[in-house]
């Protein structure tokens, strides 16, 4: 039995070997087919199956044939080339550059070591350095056609070595004079610039540029500033021409930057400012002109901002050198040179246009600083007005003129603030300048709107800027005069006039921005007025006049604001403005009452005015069904109540003020009926306020009739009457909230009778009160039982 199992296992192993051999034959066939070699069929060995073991399932024919057919229809794609060769990049690009640095370091180290040891003399060192550098130059030119700029790297080593050798020969070895060093540096720089032009190499252009500026700075060691300026321009001229010839806009920008930095030592010297500024301007204009010529393809600076920036920075440097009156002249000359460079350049139109703008803006923005402070501010204002006038007269220039006018106005504002912070101006001069500032701001905004800009943002911005100027102008011109007692009062007067002007603008244009400016200026004027009357002694006549003007302003602005506002904001504006008008009327009549010593008390007048205004607002609410008028009615009722509680009163005055307050409450309650229908919870507040107001009014009537002995019992009667009124209104209006409050008043009345009235009143009064309250409760119960007026179900 064990033998049979062993034989079966051996048979299975032989079968597996046969199958593996078949797979190997198929795979080699595929590989030969892929390689293009003809396939040589190999006979498949046949192994006699063992009788004791069943034969395995045969291999399905045709499977490998289908696989080979799929391979034939989808041949293998060719191998992909590597995207990069790191080894090549390191060996061909990085190693030469590192080698150049190491060679230069070795040269310097070898020279220092040999010199310190004494076996290398100064002439030997200098001669060896020159020969070594020339050898690099020669080999570099011999192999200049090598890939990866190998020849230029060698040439650069030689060029840099010559600079270092000549510098060491003069500074360390003292072999020749400074003039020879300057000439050698200049010759090398011009040679490098020429080689950069010939080989189209920006690197050699930069080497020549830096070497030339270094040569120009060498005479500064001996204070030869004029020679420095000459050598500097001698390098700038060919560099600019090369940048133009090769269309190197980036290198022209680098030329301007390197030139400006190299001229810093010259700018700090004490030579005449004409030489310093002239050198700076000529070099900068040459670089800018080269940039404009070279930027014809508009690649380096697509938006054309670099040339104006370079010119503006140049102007700032020139202004720092000479900032007195002559400085204005050289800034004007810089603007003229900039315009000439833009005109002569064959540049992209966008570059040329922006450079023309810079040519005008540089003297217009920087030159006024060179004058006295009043002159500077006047020039800025005049230029802003002039630009606005040009914009209105010449339509194609309107947009640019508007921008220019706005910039000049901003500069004028900054100048004014700086002047006032350092040394304030006299009142008369400040008044004239403030008038000019306001005119310039208004003109700038107007021409900006006319040029096609957004009307409302420009209007709102201009009015926001002009508003403090108007207030300041009022302070300067009106303070101490017969119409103004304090600076705050003067500011309130001026801002009120500004609000009136904003009302007129809003009425004409219906702009939301103008309406916002109107209410903002009015609010600031109102705040200044409140500050003045709270902390200052303002004459009554001035107070009354300004209060009346503010009231009329609010009254005039209300319909204008409502008409200009969006539908969603009209209710809010109407309510806020209506409350504001009511408060101003209270203040106005209160001031008028204070002007008459024998007249009514000012607080009583204010209370009656507020009550009457509340009644009027309630009538408007009922007629026009206005929610805003309802809010005004309740707000003025609250104002009347505050005034009433703030003063001690005689019986007659309390009767009058409380009557007005009660009438105001009744009118406001009638006006709120519509809102309470939507929000029944309002009746809770109305019922509670009515309880307090009616009880207080009834008590005031009793006190006014000298019925002091009936004060306690009169309050009980008032509560009974109020409960009856609430119950009746609750049924009439189908307002269960009012009916609930009538129950509360009844129970409170019963409690008051049991706790106080039965012990402190006469028998007839007790009988009548108990009878009346009982009948009221019975009547209410009967009303509920019969359902004559079915209440709203709970």
XYZ file of N, CA, C and O in Angstrom, residues 315-323:
36
model
N 13.576 110.361 -8.807
C 13.134 111.667 -8.334
C 13.213 111.808 -6.827
O 13.573 112.876 -6.307
N 12.881 110.755 -6.099
C 12.991 110.813 -4.636
C 14.438 111.004 -4.195
O 14.716 111.767 -3.256
N 15.358 110.310 -4.858
C 16.777 110.481 -4.517
C 17.220 111.911 -4.818
O 17.921 112.562 -4.016
N 16.811 112.436 -5.973
C 17.150 113.818 -6.294
C 16.539 114.806 -5.321
O 17.169 115.812 -4.949
N 15.320 114.549 -4.875
C 14.687 115.426 -3.894
C 15.424 115.384 -2.567
O 15.544 116.417 -1.887
N 15.929 114.210 -2.182
C 16.702 114.130 -0.944
C 18.015 114.900 -1.052
O 18.497 115.447 -0.058
N 18.589 114.968 -2.259
C 19.844 115.714 -2.436
C 19.603 117.209 -2.354
O 20.316 117.950 -1.668
N 18.599 117.701 -3.039
C 18.297 119.148 -3.046
C 16.782 119.305 -2.953
O 16.048 119.028 -3.889
N 16.307 119.759 -1.769
C 14.877 119.880 -1.536
C 14.452 121.311 -1.247
O 13.379 121.528 -0.686
